[in-house]
GROMACS .gro file of C-alpha atoms in nm:
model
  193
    1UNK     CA    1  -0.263   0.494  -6.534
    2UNK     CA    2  -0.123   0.801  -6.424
    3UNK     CA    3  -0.414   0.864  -6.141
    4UNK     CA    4  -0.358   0.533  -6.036
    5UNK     CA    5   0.079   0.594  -6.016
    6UNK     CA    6  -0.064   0.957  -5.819
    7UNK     CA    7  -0.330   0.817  -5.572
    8UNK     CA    8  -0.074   0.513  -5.487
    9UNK     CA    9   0.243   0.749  -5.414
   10UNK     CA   10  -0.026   1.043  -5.222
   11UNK     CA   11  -0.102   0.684  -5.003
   12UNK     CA   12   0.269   0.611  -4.970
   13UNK     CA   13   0.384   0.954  -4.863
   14UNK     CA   14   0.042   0.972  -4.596
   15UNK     CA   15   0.151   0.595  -4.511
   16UNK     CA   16   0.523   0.727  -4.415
   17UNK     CA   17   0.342   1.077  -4.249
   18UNK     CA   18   0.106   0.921  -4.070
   19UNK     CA   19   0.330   0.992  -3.690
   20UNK     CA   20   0.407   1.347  -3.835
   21UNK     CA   21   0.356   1.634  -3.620
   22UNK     CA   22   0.213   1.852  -3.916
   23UNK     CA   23   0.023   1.552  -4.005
   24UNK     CA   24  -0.147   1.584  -3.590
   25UNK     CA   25  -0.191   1.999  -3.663
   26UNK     CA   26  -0.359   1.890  -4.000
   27UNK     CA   27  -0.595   1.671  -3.854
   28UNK     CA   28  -0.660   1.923  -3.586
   29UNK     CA   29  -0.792   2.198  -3.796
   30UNK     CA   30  -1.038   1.923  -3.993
   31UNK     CA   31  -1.146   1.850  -3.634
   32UNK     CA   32  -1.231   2.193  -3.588
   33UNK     CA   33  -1.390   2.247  -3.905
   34UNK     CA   34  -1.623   1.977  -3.807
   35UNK     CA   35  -1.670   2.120  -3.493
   36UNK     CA   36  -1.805   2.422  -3.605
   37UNK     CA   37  -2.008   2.274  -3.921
   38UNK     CA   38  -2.175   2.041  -3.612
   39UNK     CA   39  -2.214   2.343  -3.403
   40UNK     CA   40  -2.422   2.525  -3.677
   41UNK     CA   41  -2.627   2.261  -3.730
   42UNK     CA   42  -2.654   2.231  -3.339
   43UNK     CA   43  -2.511   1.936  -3.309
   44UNK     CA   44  -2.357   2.029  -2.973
   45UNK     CA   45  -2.257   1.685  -2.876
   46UNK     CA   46  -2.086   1.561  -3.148
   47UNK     CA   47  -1.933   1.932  -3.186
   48UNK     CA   48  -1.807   1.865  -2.874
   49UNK     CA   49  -1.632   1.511  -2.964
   50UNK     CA   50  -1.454   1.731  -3.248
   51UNK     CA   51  -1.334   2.007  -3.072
   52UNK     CA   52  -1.200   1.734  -2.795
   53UNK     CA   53  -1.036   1.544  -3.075
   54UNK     CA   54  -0.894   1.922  -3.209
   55UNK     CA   55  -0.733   1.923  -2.855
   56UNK     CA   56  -0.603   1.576  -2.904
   57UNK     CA   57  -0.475   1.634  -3.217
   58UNK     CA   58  -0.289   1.916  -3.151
   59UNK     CA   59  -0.162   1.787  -2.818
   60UNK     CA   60   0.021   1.511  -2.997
   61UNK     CA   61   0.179   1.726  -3.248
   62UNK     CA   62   0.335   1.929  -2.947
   63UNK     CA   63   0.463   1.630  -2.760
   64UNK     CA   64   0.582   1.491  -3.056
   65UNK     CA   65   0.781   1.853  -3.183
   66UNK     CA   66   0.915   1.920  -2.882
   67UNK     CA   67   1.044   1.563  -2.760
   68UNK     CA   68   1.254   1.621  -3.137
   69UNK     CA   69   1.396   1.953  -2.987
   70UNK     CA   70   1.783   1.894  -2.871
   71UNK     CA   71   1.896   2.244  -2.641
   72UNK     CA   72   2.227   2.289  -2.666
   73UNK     CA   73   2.395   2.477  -2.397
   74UNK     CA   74   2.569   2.795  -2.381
   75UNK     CA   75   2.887   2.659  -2.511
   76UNK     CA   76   2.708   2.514  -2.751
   77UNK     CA   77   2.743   2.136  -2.597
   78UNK     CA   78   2.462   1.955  -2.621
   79UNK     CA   79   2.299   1.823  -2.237
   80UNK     CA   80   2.304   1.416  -2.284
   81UNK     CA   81   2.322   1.370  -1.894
   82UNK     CA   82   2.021   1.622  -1.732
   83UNK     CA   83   1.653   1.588  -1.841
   84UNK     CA   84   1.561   1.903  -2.039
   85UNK     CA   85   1.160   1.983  -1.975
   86UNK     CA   86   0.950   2.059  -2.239
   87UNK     CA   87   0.891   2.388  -2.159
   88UNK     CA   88   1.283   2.423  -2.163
   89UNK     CA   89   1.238   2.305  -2.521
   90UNK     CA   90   0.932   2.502  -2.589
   91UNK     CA   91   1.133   2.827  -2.491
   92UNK     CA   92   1.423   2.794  -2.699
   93UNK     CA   93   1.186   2.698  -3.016
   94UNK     CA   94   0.992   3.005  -2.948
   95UNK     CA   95   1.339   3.218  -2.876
   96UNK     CA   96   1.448   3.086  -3.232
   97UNK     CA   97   1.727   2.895  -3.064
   98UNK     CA   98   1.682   2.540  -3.207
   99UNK     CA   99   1.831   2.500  -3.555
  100UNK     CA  100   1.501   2.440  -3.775
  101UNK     CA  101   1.168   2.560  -3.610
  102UNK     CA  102   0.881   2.405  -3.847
  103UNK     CA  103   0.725   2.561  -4.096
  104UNK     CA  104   0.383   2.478  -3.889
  105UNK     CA  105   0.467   2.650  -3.634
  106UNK     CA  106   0.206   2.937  -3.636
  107UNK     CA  107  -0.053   2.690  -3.737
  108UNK     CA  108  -0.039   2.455  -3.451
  109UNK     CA  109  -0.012   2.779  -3.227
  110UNK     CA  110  -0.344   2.888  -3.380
  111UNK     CA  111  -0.482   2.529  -3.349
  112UNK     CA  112  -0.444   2.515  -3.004
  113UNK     CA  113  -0.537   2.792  -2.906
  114UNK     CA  114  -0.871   2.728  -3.144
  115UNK     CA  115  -0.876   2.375  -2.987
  116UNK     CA  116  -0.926   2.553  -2.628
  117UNK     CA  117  -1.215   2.784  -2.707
  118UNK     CA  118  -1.387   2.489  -2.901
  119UNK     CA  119  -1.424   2.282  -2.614
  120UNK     CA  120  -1.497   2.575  -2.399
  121UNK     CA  121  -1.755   2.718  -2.603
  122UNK     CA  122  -1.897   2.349  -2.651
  123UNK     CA  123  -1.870   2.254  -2.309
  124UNK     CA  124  -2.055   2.572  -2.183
  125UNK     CA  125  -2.315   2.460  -2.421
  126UNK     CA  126  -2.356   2.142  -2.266
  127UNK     CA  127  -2.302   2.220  -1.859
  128UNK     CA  128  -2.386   2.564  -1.856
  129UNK     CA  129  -2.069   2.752  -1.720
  130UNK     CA  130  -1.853   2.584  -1.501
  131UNK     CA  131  -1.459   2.611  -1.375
  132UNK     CA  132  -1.350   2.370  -1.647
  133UNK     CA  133  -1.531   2.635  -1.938
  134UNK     CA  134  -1.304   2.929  -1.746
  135UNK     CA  135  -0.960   2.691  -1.775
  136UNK     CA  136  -1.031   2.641  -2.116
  137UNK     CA  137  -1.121   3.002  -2.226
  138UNK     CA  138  -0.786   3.148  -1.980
  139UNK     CA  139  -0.604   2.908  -2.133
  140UNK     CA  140  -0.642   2.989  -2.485
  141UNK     CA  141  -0.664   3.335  -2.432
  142UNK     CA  142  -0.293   3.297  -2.286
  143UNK     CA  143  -0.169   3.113  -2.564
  144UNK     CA  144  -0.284   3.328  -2.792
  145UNK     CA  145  -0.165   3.598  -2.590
  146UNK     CA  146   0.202   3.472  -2.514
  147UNK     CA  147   0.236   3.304  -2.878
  148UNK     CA  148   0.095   3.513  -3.116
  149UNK     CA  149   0.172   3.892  -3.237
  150UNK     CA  150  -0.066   4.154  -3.133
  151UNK     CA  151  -0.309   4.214  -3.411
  152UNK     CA  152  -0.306   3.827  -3.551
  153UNK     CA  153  -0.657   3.760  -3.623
  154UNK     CA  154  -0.667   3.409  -3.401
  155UNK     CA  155  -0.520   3.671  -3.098
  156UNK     CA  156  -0.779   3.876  -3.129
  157UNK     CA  157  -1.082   3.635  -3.159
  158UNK     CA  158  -0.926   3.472  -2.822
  159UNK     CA  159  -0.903   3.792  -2.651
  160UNK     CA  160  -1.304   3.874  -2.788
  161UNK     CA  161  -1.429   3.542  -2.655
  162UNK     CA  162  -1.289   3.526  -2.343
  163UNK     CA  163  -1.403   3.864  -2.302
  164UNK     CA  164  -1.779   3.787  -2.431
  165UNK     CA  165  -1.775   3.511  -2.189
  166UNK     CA  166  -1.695   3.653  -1.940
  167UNK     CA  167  -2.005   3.906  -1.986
  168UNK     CA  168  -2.225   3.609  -2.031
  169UNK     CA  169  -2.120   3.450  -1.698
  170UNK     CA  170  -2.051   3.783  -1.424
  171UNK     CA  171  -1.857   3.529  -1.167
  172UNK     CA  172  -1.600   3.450  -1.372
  173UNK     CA  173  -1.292   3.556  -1.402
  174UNK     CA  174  -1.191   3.425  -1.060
  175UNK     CA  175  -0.925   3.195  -1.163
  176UNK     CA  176  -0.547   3.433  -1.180
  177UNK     CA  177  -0.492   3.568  -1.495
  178UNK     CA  178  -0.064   3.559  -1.492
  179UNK     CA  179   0.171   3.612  -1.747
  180UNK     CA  180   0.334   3.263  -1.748
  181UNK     CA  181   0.218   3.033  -2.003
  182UNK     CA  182  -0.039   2.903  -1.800
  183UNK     CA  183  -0.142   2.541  -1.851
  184UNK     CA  184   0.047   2.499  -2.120
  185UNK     CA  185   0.004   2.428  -2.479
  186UNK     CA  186  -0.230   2.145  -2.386
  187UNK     CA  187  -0.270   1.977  -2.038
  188UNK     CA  188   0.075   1.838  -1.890
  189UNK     CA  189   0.251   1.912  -2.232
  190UNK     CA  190   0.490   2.166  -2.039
  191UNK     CA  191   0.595   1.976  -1.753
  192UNK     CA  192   0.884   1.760  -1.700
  193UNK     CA  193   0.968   1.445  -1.845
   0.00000   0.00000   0.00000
């Protein structure tokens, strides 16, 4: 039938997307739907298992995009004999200097940086404040910040929880609040290969 012909090609095409990066940002965002649904019910545990798969999602989708990412040099040659970092390769995607930057692109931006404040706000839940709470909140408070246009509604909900955690806990804010992209899109995603 023709339900059968759809559900075995909508298998097929997930079978052959499975290692996709958008597949990794998809997943993400169903992890932090979950999250949250736990986190109303007060769930806080297993709201925190989502929002750490949310980060693990979303970590894999970045490896995966930028180890695709060729930089060319200024003469346009392409580098086969130095290592280029992924943070090399995350700046010329964000520049607009790679030839097709994914459609996705905002998303998984937004998923990380929701990723982040999940397990912060979970993990504060569960330990009370503590300097792995203030990582997570910085850090997605500089993504959102470095990443995303002023006014985007995921900027602004970073910069309003870091700011109403930091009135729940009066010590924090300890930790140096640069303009570099701070720990990166998820831990050790920006450092050499």
């Amino acid at each position: 039938s023709a339900i059968d012909l759809a559900a075995a090609a909508a298998a097929e095409a997930a079978a052959k997307a499975q290692g996709a990066p958008a597949v990794h940002v998809a997943r993400s965002s169903v992890c932090l739907l979950l999250c949250a649904a736990l986190a109303g019910g007060g769930l806080h545990e297993e709201a925190l298992d989502a929002a750490w798969g949310a980060a693990a999602e979303v970590q894999v989708a970045w490896r995966q995009l930028l180890s695709s990412i060729v930089v060319e040099n200024v003469d346009g040659a392409v580098p086969n004999a130095l290592p280029v970092s992924a943070a090399t390769r995350l700046e010329a995607l964000l520049q607009g200097n790679v030839a097709a930057a994914p459609s996705w692109l905002s998303q998984a931006v937004e998923a990380s940086v929701q990723a982040k404040h999940s397990v912060a706000l979970q993990l504060e839940f569960a330990v009370g404040p503590s300097a792995e709470v203030e990582r997570f909140m910085l850090e997605g408070a500089l993504l959102a910040q470095h990443l995303l246009v002023a006014g985007h509604p995921v900027r602004d909900r970073a910069e309003a929880a870091l700011e109403e955690w930091q009135h729940r806990c009066p010590n924090a804010g300890s930790a140096p609040q640069d303009s570099t992209l701070g720990g990166g899109i998820v831990d050790g995603d920006l450092a050499a290969e």
